[in-house]
Backbone as numpy.savetxt, mean C-alpha at the origin, in Angstrom:
# Nx Ny Nz CAx CAy CAz Cx Cy Cz
-4.75 45.12 -9.85 -5.14 43.77 -9.50 -4.89 42.82 -10.67
-5.11 43.30 -11.90 -4.94 42.45 -13.05 -3.56 42.55 -13.67
-2.70 43.37 -13.10 -1.34 43.48 -13.62 -0.44 42.54 -12.83
0.38 41.76 -13.53 1.26 40.85 -12.80 2.32 41.61 -12.04
2.60 41.12 -10.87 3.65 41.74 -10.05 4.79 40.76 -9.91
5.97 41.23 -10.24 7.15 40.39 -10.13 7.74 40.60 -8.76
7.98 39.51 -8.00 8.55 39.69 -6.67 9.98 40.23 -6.77
10.31 41.07 -5.84 11.64 41.68 -5.81 12.49 40.89 -4.82
13.59 40.34 -5.33 14.49 39.60 -4.47 15.53 40.56 -3.90
15.84 40.45 -2.62 16.88 41.32 -2.06 18.25 40.96 -2.64
19.12 41.92 -2.67 20.46 41.69 -3.19 21.23 40.80 -2.22
22.12 39.97 -2.73 22.91 39.12 -1.84 23.80 39.97 -0.93
24.00 39.49 0.30 24.78 40.25 1.28 26.26 40.00 1.15
26.65 38.93 0.49 28.07 38.63 0.35 28.59 37.75 1.47
27.76 37.44 2.48 28.20 36.56 3.57 27.96 35.12 3.14
29.03 34.35 3.14 28.94 32.96 2.73 29.21 32.10 3.96
28.30 31.19 4.26 28.48 30.28 5.39 29.06 28.98 4.85
30.28 28.60 5.30 30.88 27.37 4.79 30.19 26.14 5.41
30.20 25.06 4.66 29.68 23.81 5.18 30.65 23.24 6.20
30.14 22.72 7.28 30.98 22.14 8.32 31.14 20.66 8.02
32.38 20.24 7.86 32.68 18.85 7.61 33.12 18.20 8.92
32.59 17.02 9.25 33.03 16.37 10.49 34.47 15.90 10.36
35.21 16.07 11.40 36.60 15.62 11.41 36.73 14.46 12.37
37.53 13.49 11.97 37.75 12.31 12.80 39.14 12.40 13.40
39.22 12.14 14.68 40.53 12.16 15.34 40.91 10.74 15.70
42.17 10.44 15.59 42.67 9.10 15.87 42.98 8.88 17.34
42.93 9.94 18.18 43.29 9.76 19.57 42.13 9.27 20.43
40.96 9.04 19.86 39.84 8.53 20.64 39.94 7.01 20.68
39.97 6.47 21.89 40.10 5.02 22.07 38.72 4.37 21.92
38.66 3.16 21.38 37.37 2.48 21.28 36.83 2.13 22.66
35.54 2.03 22.78 34.89 1.74 24.06 35.17 0.31 24.48
35.64 0.14 25.68 35.94 -1.18 26.21 34.79 -1.63 27.11
34.36 -2.87 26.93 33.32 -3.40 27.79 33.98 -4.13 28.95
33.30 -4.12 30.07 33.84 -4.79 31.26 33.74 -6.30 31.09
34.68 -7.02 31.71 34.68 -8.47 31.64 33.51 -9.00 32.48
32.90 -10.10 32.09 31.79 -10.63 32.88 32.27 -11.07 34.25
31.42 -10.83 35.23 31.76 -11.19 36.61 31.48 -12.66 36.81
32.48 -13.38 37.34 32.32 -14.81 37.58 32.09 -15.01 39.07
31.00 -15.71 39.39 30.74 -15.98 40.81 31.07 -17.43 41.12
31.22 -17.78 42.41 31.68 -19.10 42.81 30.54 -20.03 43.23
29.32 -19.62 43.27 28.23 -20.51 43.66 27.50 -21.01 42.42
26.75 -22.10 42.59 26.12 -22.78 41.46 24.74 -22.22 41.18
24.44 -22.10 39.93 23.13 -21.63 39.49 22.45 -22.75 38.71
21.12 -22.76 38.76 20.37 -23.69 37.93 20.40 -23.16 36.49
20.53 -24.02 35.54 20.57 -23.53 34.16 19.23 -22.89 33.79
19.32 -21.91 32.99 18.12 -21.21 32.55 17.30 -22.14 31.67
15.97 -22.13 31.86 15.16 -23.02 31.02 15.16 -22.54 29.57
15.24 -23.51 28.69 15.24 -23.21 27.26 13.80 -23.21 26.78
13.33 -22.12 26.24 11.93 -22.10 25.78 11.77 -23.01 24.57
10.69 -23.77 24.59 10.41 -24.68 23.48 9.55 -23.92 22.48
10.04 -23.75 21.27 9.24 -23.00 20.29 7.99 -23.78 19.91
6.91 -23.06 19.77 5.66 -23.68 19.33 5.76 -23.99 17.85
5.08 -25.02 17.41 5.13 -25.32 15.97 4.58 -24.14 15.18
5.30 -23.75 14.16 4.91 -22.55 13.41 3.77 -22.82 12.44
3.52 -24.09 12.14 2.48 -24.39 11.17 1.09 -24.46 11.80
1.03 -24.45 13.12 -0.26 -24.56 13.80 -0.69 -23.17 14.24
-1.90 -22.77 13.83 -2.46 -21.49 14.25 -3.66 -21.79 15.14
-3.63 -21.33 16.36 -4.73 -21.59 17.28 -5.66 -20.38 17.30
-6.93 -20.64 17.08 -7.92 -19.58 17.06 -8.93 -19.81 18.17
-9.28 -18.76 18.83 -10.35 -18.82 19.81 -11.67 -18.81 19.04
-12.76 -19.16 19.68 -14.05 -19.12 18.97 -14.38 -17.72 18.45
-14.05 -16.69 19.21 -14.31 -15.33 18.74 -13.43 -15.00 17.53
-12.18 -15.42 17.57 -11.28 -15.19 16.44 -11.74 -15.93 15.21
-12.24 -17.16 15.41 -12.76 -17.94 14.29 -13.98 -17.26 13.69
-14.83 -16.71 14.54 -16.02 -16.01 14.04 -15.62 -14.77 13.23
-14.59 -14.07 13.69 -14.11 -12.89 12.97 -13.55 -13.28 11.62
-12.79 -14.37 11.57 -12.21 -14.83 10.31 -13.31 -15.24 9.33
-14.32 -15.97 9.84 -15.41 -16.42 8.97 -16.20 -15.21 8.46
-16.49 -14.25 9.34 -17.24 -13.07 8.93 -16.44 -12.24 7.92
-15.14 -12.10 8.15 -14.29 -11.36 7.21 -14.23 -12.04 5.85
-14.11 -13.37 5.85 -14.07 -14.11 4.59 -15.39 -14.00 3.84
-16.50 -14.11 4.57 -17.81 -13.99 3.93 -18.01 -12.58 3.38
-17.58 -11.58 4.12 -17.68 -10.21 3.63 -16.86 -9.98 2.39
-15.65 -10.55 2.37 -14.79 -10.39 1.19 -15.41 -11.07 -0.02
-15.99 -12.26 0.18 -16.63 -12.98 -0.93 -17.81 -12.17 -1.45
-18.60 -11.59 -0.54 -19.75 -10.79 -0.98 -19.32 -9.55 -1.75
-18.28 -8.88 -1.27 -17.82 -7.67 -1.96 -17.26 -8.00 -3.33
-16.43 -9.03 -3.41 -15.84 -9.42 -4.70 -16.94 -9.89 -5.66
-17.91 -10.65 -5.15 -19.01 -11.10 -5.99 -19.84 -9.94 -6.51
-20.10 -8.97 -5.66 -20.88 -7.80 -6.09 -20.14 -7.02 -7.17
-18.85 -6.85 -7.00 -18.06 -6.12 -8.00 -18.05 -6.87 -9.33
-17.88 -8.18 -9.28 -17.84 -8.96 -10.52 -19.20 -8.95 -11.23
-20.29 -9.09 -10.46 -21.62 -9.07 -11.08 -21.91 -7.71 -11.69
-21.50 -6.63 -10.99 -21.75 -5.29 -11.55 -20.94 -5.07 -12.82
-19.72 -5.59 -12.86 -18.93 -5.47 -14.09 -19.56 -6.25 -15.23
-20.07 -7.46 -14.93 -20.73 -8.26 -15.95 -21.99 -7.56 -16.45
-22.74 -6.96 -15.54 -23.95 -6.23 -15.92 -23.60 -5.03 -16.78
-22.52 -4.32 -16.46 -22.10 -3.18 -17.27 -21.73 -3.62 -18.68
-21.05 -4.74 -18.81 -20.68 -5.25 -20.14 -21.93 -5.66 -20.91
-22.89 -6.28 -20.22 -24.12 -6.71 -20.90 -24.93 -5.51 -21.38
-25.05 -4.48 -20.55 -25.79 -3.29 -20.95 -25.11 -2.60 -22.13
-23.79 -2.52 -22.08 -23.05 -1.91 -23.19 -23.24 -2.70 -24.47
-23.19 -4.03 -24.39 -23.37 -4.86 -25.59 -24.77 -4.71 -26.15
-25.76 -4.64 -25.27 -27.14 -4.48 -25.74 -27.34 -3.14 -26.41
-26.75 -2.09 -25.86 -26.92 -0.76 -26.48 -26.20 -0.69 -27.82
-25.05 -1.31 -27.93 -24.34 -1.34 -29.21 -25.16 -2.13 -30.24
-25.78 -3.21 -29.81 -26.60 -4.01 -30.73 -27.81 -3.22 -31.20
-28.44 -2.48 -30.29 -29.59 -1.66 -30.68 -29.15 -0.58 -31.67
-28.02 0.06 -31.41 -27.50 1.07 -32.33 -27.21 0.47 -33.69
-26.66 -0.74 -33.72 -26.35 -1.38 -35.00 -27.63 -1.68 -35.77
-28.67 -2.14 -35.09 -29.93 -2.43 -35.77 -30.55 -1.15 -36.31
-30.53 -0.09 -35.54 -31.09 1.19 -35.99 -30.32 1.72 -37.19
-29.01 1.70 -37.14 -28.21 2.17 -38.27 -28.45 1.33 -39.51
-28.59 0.02 -39.34 -28.82 -0.87 -40.48 -30.17 -0.56 -41.13
-31.17 -0.35 -40.29 -32.49 -0.03 -40.86 -32.48 1.33 -41.55
-31.74 2.30 -41.00 -31.65 3.61 -41.65 -30.94 3.51 -42.99
-29.86 2.76 -43.02 -29.12 2.61 -44.28 -29.93 1.83 -45.31
-30.65 0.78 -44.89 -31.50 0.04 -45.83 -32.64 0.90 -46.32
-33.17 1.76 -45.50 -34.26 2.65 -45.91 -33.80 3.66 -46.94
-32.55 4.12 -46.88 -32.05 5.06 -47.87 -31.86 4.39 -49.21
-31.45 3.12 -49.21 -31.24 2.41 -50.48 -32.58 2.12 -51.18
-33.64 1.90 -50.45 -34.95 1.59 -51.04 -35.59 2.83 -51.65
-35.33 4.00 -51.13 -35.99 5.22 -51.60 -35.44 5.67 -52.94
-34.27 5.28 -53.30 -33.65 5.74 -54.54 -34.17 5.04 -55.70
């Protein structure tokens, strides 16, 4: 169980499969499309759709509520993250300040004893 076992690879068989390369023949004619059929009676022209202005976004009241709720949620999440980061920096600064005061008092105490 604790001895490493080296896998045994079978010996090659000597059969080599060549890669198949696609061959192009020049005797294939390109695909011809049929000519459009022309009829002799009159048709009404197809109506041209009028594009809506792209700068106007229409929201239903439900869609507006979803957008407002999503925006408020995003503001709350970003605010929470920023406040927690600020709190982490403040706690770190306070602990470093306490350590500095303790070290200073220890060093001053050693100088007075001599």
